[in-house]
Each structure stands twice: as C-alpha cells, then as structure tokens.
PDB file of C-alpha atoms and ligand atoms in Angstrom:
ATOM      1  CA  UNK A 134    -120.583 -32.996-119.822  1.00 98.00           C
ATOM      2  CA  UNK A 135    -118.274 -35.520-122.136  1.00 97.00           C
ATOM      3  CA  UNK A 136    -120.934 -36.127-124.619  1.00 98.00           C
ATOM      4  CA  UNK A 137    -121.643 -32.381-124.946  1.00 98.00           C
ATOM      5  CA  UNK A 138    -117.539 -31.663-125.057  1.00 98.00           C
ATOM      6  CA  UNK A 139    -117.161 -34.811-127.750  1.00 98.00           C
ATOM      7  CA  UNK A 140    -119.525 -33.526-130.154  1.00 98.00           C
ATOM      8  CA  UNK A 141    -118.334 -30.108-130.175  1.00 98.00           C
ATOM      9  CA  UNK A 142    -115.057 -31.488-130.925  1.00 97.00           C
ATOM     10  CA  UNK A 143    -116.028 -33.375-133.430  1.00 97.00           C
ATOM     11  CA  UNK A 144    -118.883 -31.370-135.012  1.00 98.00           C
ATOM     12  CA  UNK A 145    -117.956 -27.939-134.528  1.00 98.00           C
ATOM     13  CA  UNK A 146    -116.328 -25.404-136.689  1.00 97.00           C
ATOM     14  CA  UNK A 147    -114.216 -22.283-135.133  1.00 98.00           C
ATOM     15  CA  UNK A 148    -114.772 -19.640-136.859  1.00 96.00           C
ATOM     16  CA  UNK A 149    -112.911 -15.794-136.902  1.00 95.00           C
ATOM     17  CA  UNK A 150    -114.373 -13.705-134.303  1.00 94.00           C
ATOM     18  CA  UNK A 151    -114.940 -16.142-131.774  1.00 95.00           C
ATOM     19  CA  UNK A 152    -117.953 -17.359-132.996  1.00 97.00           C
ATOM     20  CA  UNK A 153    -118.086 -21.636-132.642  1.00 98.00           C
ATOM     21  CA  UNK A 154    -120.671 -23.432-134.957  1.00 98.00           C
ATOM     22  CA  UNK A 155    -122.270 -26.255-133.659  1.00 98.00           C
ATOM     23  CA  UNK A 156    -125.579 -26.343-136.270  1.00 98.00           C
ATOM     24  CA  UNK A 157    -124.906 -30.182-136.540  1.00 98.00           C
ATOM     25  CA  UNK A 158    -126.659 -30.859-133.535  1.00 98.00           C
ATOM     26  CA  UNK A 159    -127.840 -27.425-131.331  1.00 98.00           C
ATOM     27  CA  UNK A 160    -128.321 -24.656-133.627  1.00 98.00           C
ATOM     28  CA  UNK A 161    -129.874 -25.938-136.875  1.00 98.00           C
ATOM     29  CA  UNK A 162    -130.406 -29.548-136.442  1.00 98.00           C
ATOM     30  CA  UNK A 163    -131.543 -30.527-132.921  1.00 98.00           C
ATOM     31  CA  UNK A 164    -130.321 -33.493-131.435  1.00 98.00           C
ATOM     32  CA  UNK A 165    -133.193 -34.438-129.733  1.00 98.00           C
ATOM     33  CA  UNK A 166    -131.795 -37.080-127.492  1.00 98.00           C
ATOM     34  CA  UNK A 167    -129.011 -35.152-126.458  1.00 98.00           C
ATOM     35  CA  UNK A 168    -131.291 -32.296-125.265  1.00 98.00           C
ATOM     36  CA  UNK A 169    -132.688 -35.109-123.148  1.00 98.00           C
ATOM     37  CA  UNK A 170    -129.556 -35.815-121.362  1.00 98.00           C
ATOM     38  CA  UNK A 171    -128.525 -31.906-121.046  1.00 98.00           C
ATOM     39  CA  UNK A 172    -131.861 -31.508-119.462  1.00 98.00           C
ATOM     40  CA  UNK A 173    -131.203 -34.381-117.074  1.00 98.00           C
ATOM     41  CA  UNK A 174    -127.610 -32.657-116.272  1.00 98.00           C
ATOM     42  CA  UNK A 175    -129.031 -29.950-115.035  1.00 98.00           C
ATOM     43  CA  UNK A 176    -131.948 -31.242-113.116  1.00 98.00           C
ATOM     44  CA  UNK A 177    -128.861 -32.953-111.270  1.00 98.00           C
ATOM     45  CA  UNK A 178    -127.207 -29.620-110.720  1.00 98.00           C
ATOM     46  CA  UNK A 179    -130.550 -27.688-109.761  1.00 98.00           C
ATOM     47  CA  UNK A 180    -131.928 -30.173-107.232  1.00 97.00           C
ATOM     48  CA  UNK A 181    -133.327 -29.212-104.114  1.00 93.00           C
ATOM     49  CA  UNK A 182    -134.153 -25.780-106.263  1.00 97.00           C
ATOM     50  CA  UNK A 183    -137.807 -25.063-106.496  1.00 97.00           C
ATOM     51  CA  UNK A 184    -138.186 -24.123-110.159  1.00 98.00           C
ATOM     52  CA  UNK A 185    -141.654 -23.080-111.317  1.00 98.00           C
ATOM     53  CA  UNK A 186    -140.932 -21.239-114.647  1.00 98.00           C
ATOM     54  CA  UNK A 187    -138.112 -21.732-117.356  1.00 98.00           C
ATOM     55  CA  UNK A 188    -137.108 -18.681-119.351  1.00 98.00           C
ATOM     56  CA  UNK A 189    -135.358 -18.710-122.328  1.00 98.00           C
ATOM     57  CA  UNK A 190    -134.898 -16.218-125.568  1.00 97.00           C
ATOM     58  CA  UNK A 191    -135.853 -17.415-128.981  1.00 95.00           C
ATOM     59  CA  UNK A 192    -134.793 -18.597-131.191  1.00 93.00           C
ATOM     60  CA  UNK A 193    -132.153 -21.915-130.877  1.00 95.00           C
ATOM     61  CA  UNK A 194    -132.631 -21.787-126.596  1.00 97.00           C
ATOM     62  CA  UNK A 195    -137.080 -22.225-127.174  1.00 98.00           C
ATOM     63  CA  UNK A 196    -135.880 -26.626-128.177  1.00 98.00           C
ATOM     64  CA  UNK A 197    -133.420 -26.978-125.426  1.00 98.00           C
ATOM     65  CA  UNK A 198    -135.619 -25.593-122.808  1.00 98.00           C
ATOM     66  CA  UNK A 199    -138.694 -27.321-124.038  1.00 98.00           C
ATOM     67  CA  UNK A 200    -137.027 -30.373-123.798  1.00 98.00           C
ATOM     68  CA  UNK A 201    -135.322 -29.477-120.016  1.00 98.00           C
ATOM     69  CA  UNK A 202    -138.514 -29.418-119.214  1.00 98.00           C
ATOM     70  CA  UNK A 203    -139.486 -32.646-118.760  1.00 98.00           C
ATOM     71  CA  UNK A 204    -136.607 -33.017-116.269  1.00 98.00           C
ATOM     72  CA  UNK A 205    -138.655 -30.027-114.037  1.00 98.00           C
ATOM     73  CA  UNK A 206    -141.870 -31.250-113.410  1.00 98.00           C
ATOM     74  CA  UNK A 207    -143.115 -29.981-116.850  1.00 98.00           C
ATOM     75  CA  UNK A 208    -142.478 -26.403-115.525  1.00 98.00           C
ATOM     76  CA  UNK A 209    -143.623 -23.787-117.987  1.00 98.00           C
ATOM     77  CA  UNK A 210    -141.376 -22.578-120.931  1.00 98.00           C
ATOM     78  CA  UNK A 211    -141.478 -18.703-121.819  1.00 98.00           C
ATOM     79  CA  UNK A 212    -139.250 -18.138-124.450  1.00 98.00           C
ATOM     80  CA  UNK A 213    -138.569 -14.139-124.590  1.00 98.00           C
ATOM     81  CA  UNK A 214    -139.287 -12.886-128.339  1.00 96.00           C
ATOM     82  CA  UNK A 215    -136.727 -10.587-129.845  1.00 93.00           C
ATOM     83  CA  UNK A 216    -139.233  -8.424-132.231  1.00 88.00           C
ATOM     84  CA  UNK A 217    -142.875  -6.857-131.298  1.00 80.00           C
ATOM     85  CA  UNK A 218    -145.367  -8.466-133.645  1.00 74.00           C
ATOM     86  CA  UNK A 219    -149.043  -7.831-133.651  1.00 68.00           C
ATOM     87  CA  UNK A 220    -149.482 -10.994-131.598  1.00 67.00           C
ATOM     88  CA  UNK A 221    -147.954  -9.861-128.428  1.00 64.00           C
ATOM     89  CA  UNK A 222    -150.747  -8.184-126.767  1.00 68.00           C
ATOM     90  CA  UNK A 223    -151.393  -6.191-123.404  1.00 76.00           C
ATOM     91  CA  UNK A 224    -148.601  -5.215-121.081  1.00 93.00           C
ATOM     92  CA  UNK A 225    -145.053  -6.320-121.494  1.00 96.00           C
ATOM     93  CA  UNK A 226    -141.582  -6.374-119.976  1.00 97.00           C
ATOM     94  CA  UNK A 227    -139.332  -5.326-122.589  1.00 97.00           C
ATOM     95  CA  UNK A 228    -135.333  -4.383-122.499  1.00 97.00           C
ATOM     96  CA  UNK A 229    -132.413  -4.336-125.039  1.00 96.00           C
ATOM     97  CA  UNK A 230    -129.807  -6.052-125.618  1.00 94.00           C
ATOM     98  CA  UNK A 231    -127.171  -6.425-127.736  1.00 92.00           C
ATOM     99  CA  UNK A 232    -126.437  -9.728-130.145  1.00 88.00           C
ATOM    100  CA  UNK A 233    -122.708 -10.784-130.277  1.00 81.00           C
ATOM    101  CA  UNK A 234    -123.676 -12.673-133.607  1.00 82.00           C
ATOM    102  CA  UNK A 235    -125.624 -10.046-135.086  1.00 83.00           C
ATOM    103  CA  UNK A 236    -123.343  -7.619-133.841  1.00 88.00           C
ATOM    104  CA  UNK A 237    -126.409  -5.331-133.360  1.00 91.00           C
ATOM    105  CA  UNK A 238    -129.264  -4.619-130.490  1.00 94.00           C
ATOM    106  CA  UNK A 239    -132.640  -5.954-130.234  1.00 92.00           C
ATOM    107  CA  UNK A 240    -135.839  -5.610-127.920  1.00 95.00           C
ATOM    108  CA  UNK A 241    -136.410  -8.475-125.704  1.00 96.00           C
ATOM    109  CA  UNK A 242    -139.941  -8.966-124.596  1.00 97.00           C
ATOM    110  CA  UNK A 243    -141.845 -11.230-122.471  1.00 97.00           C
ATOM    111  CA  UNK A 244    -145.529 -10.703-121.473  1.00 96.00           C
ATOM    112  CA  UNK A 245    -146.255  -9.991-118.253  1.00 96.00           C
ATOM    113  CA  UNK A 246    -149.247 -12.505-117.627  1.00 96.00           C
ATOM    114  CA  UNK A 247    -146.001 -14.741-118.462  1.00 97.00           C
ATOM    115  CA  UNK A 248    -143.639 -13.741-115.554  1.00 98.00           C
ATOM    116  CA  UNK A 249    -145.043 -13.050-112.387  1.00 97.00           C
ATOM    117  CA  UNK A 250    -143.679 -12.122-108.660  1.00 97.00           C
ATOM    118  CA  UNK A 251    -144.121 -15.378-107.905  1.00 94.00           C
ATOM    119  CA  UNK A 252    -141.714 -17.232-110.382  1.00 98.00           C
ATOM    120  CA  UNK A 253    -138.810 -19.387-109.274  1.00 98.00           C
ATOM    121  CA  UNK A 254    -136.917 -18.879-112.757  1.00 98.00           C
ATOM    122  CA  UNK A 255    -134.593 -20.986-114.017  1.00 99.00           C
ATOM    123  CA  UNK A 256    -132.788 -19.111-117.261  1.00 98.00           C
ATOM    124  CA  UNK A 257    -131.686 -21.667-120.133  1.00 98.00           C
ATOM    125  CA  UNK A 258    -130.084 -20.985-123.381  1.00 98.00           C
ATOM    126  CA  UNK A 259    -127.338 -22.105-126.376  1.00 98.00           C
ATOM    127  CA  UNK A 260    -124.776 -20.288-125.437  1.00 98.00           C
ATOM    128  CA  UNK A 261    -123.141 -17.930-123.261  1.00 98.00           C
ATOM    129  CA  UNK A 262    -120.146 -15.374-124.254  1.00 97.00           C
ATOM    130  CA  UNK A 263    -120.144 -11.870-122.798  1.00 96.00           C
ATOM    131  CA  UNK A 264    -124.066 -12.322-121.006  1.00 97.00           C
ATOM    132  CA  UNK A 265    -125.821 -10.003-122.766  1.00 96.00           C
ATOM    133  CA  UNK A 266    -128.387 -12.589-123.759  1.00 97.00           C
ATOM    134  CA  UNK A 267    -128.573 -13.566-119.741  1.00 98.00           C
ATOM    135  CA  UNK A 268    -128.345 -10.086-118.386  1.00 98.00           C
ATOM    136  CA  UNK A 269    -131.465  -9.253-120.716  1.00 98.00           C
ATOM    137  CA  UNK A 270    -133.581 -12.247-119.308  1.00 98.00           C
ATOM    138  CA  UNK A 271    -132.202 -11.074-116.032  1.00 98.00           C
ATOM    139  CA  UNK A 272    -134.086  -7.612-116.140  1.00 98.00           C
ATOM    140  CA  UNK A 273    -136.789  -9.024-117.553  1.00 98.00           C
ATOM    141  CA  UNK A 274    -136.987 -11.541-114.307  1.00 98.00           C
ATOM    142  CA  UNK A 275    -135.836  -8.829-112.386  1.00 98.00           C
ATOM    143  CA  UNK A 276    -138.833  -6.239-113.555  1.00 98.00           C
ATOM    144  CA  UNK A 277    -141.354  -8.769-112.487  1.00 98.00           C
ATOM    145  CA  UNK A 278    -140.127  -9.488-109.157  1.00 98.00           C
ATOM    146  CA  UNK A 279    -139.337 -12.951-110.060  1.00 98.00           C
ATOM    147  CA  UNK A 280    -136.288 -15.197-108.032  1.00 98.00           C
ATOM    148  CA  UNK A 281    -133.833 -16.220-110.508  1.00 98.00           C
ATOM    149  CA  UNK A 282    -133.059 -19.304-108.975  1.00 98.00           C
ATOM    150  CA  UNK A 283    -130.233 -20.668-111.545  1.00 98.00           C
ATOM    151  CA  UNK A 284    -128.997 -20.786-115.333  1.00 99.00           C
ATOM    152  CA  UNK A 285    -128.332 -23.488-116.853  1.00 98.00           C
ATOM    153  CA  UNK A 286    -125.973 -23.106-120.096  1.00 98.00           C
ATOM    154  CA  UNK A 287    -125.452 -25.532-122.835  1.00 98.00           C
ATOM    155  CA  UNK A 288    -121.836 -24.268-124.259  1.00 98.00           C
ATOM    156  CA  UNK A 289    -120.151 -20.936-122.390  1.00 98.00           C
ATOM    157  CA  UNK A 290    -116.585 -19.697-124.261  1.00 98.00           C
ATOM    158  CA  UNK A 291    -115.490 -19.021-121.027  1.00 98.00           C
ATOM    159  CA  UNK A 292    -112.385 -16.780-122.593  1.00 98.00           C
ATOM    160  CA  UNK A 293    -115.284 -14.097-123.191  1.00 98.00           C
ATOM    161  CA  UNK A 294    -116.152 -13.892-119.266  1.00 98.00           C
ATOM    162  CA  UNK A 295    -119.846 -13.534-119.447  1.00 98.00           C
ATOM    163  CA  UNK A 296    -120.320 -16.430-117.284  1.00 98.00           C
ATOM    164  CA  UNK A 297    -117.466 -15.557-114.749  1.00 98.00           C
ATOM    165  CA  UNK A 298    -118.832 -11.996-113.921  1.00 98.00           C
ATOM    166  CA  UNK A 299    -122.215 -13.633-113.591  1.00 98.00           C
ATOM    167  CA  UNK A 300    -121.040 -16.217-111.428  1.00 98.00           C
ATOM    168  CA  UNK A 301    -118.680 -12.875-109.283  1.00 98.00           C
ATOM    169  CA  UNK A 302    -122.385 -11.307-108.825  1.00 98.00           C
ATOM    170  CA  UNK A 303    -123.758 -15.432-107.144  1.00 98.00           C
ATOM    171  CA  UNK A 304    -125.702 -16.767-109.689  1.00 98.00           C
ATOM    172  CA  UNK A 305    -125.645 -20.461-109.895  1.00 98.00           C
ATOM    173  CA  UNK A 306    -124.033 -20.614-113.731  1.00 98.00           C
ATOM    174  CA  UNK A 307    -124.501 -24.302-114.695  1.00 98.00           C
ATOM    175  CA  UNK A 308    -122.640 -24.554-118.084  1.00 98.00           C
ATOM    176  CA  UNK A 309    -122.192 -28.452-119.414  1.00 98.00           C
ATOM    177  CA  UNK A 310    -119.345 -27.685-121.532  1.00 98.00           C
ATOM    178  CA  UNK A 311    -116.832 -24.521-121.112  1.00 98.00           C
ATOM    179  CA  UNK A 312    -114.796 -23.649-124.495  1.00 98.00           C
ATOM    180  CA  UNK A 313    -111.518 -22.498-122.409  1.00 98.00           C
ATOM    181  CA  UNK A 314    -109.879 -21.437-125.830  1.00 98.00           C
ATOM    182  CA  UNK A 315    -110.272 -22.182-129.533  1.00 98.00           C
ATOM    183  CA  UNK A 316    -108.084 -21.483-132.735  1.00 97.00           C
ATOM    184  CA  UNK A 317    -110.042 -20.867-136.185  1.00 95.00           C
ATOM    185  CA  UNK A 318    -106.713 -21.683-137.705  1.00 96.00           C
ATOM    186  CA  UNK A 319    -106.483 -25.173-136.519  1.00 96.00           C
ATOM    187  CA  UNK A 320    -109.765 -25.757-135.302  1.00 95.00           C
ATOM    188  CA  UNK A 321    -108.191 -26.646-131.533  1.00 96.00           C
ATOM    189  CA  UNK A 322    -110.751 -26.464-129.033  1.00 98.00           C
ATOM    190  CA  UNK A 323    -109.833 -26.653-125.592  1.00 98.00           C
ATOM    191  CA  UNK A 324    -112.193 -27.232-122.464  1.00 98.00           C
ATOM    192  CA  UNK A 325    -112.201 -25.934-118.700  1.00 97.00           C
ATOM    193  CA  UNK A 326    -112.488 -28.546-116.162  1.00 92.00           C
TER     194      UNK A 326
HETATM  195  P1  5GP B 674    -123.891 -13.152-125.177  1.00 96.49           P
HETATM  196  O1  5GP B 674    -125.135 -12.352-125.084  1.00 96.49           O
HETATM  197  O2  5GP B 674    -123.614 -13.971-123.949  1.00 96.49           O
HETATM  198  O3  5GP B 674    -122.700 -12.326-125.601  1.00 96.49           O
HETATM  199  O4  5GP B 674    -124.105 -14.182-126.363  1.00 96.49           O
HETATM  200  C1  5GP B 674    -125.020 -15.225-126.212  1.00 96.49           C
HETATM  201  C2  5GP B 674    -125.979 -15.287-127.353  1.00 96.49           C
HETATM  202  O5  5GP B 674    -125.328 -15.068-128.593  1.00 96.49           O
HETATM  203  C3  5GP B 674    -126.595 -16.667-127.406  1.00 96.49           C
HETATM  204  O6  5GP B 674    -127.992 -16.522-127.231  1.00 96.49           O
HETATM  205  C4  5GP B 674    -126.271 -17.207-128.778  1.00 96.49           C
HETATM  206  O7  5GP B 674    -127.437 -17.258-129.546  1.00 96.49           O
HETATM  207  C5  5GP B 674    -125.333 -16.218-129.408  1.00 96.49           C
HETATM  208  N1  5GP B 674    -123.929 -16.673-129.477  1.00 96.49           N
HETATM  209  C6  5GP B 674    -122.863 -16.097-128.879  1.00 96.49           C
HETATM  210  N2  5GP B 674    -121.720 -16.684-129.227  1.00 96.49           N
HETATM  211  C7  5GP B 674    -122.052 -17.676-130.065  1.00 96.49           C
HETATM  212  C8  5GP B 674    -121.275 -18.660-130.771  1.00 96.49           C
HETATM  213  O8  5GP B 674    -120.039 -18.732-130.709  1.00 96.49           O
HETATM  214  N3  5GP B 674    -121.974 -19.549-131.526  1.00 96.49           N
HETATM  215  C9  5GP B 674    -123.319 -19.510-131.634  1.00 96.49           C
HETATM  216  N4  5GP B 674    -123.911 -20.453-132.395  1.00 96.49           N
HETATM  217  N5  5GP B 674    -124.086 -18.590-130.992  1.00 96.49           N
HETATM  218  C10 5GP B 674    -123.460 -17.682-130.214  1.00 96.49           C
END
C-alpha cells in the first residue's frame, strides 16, 4: 500500500534494535482515515473469505480493527487483553507470549463466550516482527476450535521473518507495507515489493 509505505517514510523514526516508530499516525495518534483505507485493502485481499469474527490484541491493533470492520460486514471485534483484571469473568483462553518491545512475556486472554468453534477469524494487528503477537492469537483461535481464515498486517519488518514462517506454515499473511531493511543511522527505510 503506497500511502501506508509514504507515511512511514516520511513519519517514521528507526530506532536501535529494530524497533520503527510510527506514533504520528498508528501507534499514538490514529489516523482515522487511513485506517479506513487499510481496512478497505484488506477487504480486497480477503474477498470471497467468510469472516465472522476479527481478533486482535490490545492495545494499538483494538483502532485498526475497529475500523476494518466496517469493511466486513460489521463483524465483531475481540481484542485479546494482555493482563487479568477483575472484569474478565468466567472461563477463558489464555497463553503467553513474549513482547519484542517490552522485551518481556505477558498472558494473553480472550473469553471464551468471545471465540467460539464456529468463528471464521480474521487476525489484525500494528505490526508484525518475529509473530509472537500472531502465534499467541493463533492458540487462542486454535483452543477454541475456531478457522483462522487470514491476517491482515498493517507494517511487517520482514528482515525479522515472523511473517515468512507464518506464511511457510499457509496462512494468508496480508501485510500493506513490508519494511525489507532499515538503518537507525540514516533513517533509510527500504520496502519489499
Ligand atoms: P512480534 O510478536 O511479531 O515479534 O511483534 C509484534 C508486536 O510487537 C506488535 O503487536 C507490536 O505491538 C510490537 N512491535 C514489534 N515491533 C515493533 C516496532 O518496530 N514498532 C512498534 N511500534 N511496535 C512493534
């Protein structure tokens, strides 16, 4: 997606350990309309795939999704939390994973009156590096028998293969702009087409 690769070029920061700010638009401040047209990208890639649920872990993924939404007949958006808290009730899915920008594991939990056997899932979130995020939600889908039909990823760095081996395994890894290298030195980003 041009747009997508444009404003990462022009709004986004390298920083040391591969980590690429883009809080201009995606991470802190939400470009609302841009959302729109991601969402629309991937309703283009996804067609003819019968989505019923969209799953996606809090906390910058919950705006994107809600937003994709619209593009997927208003399917429901679950957003997995990453702490218990005395308003999750009943049963649960949980798993762990670990956080390449907090460089430390977490629970991930979804509810399971939220994520049923039924569920044509499609997975959305920020970004995607080494798929620990994705493999999490992946469990999660895969503990309550729900199809994960598709992900749909807003920036992947593919250089940290996270998408690849996802895509080696068949899932349908939609990701709208794919960092192919970057340089915290210069700030050169370069993009897979
Ligand atoms: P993974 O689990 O694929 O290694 O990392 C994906 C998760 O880590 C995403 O949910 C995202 O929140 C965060 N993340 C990984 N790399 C970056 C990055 O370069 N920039 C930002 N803003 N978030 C990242």
């Amino acid at each position: 997606m041009r747009e997508l690769e444009e404003r990462i070029r022009n709004e986004g920061t390298v920083r040391a350990g591969d980590v690429l700010k883009v809080d201009a638009f995606l991470n802190h401040q939400c470009d609302v309309g841009l959302f729109d047209r991601m969402g629309s990208a991937w309703a283009a890639h996804f067609a003819g795939k019968r989505i019923t649920k969209i799953l996606t872990i809090e906390a910058s993924g919950i705006g994107i999704a809600c937003v994709a939404a619209r593009h997927f007949g208003d399917a429901p958006v679950v957003f997995a939390k990453k702490a218990q808290s005395i308003n999750l009730d009943g049963d649960q899915y949980t798993t762990t994973v670990y956080s390449f920008t907090k460089q430390r594991e977490f629970p991930v939990i979804v509810a399971k009156k939220y994520l049923n056997a039924g569920d044509h899932v499609l997975l959305i979130d920020d970004f995607l590096a080494n798929g620990k995020a994705l493999r999490g939600l992946i469990d999660l889908c895969m503990a309550a028998g729900a199809t994960v039909e598709g992900i749909g990823i807003a920036v992947e760095k593919g250089f940290q293969g996270g998408g690849d081996a996802l895509r080696a395994e068949g899932y349908d890894v939609d990701s709208l702009a794919i960092v192919e290298s970057m340089d915290p030195k210069t700030g050169d980003i370069t993009f897979r087409h």
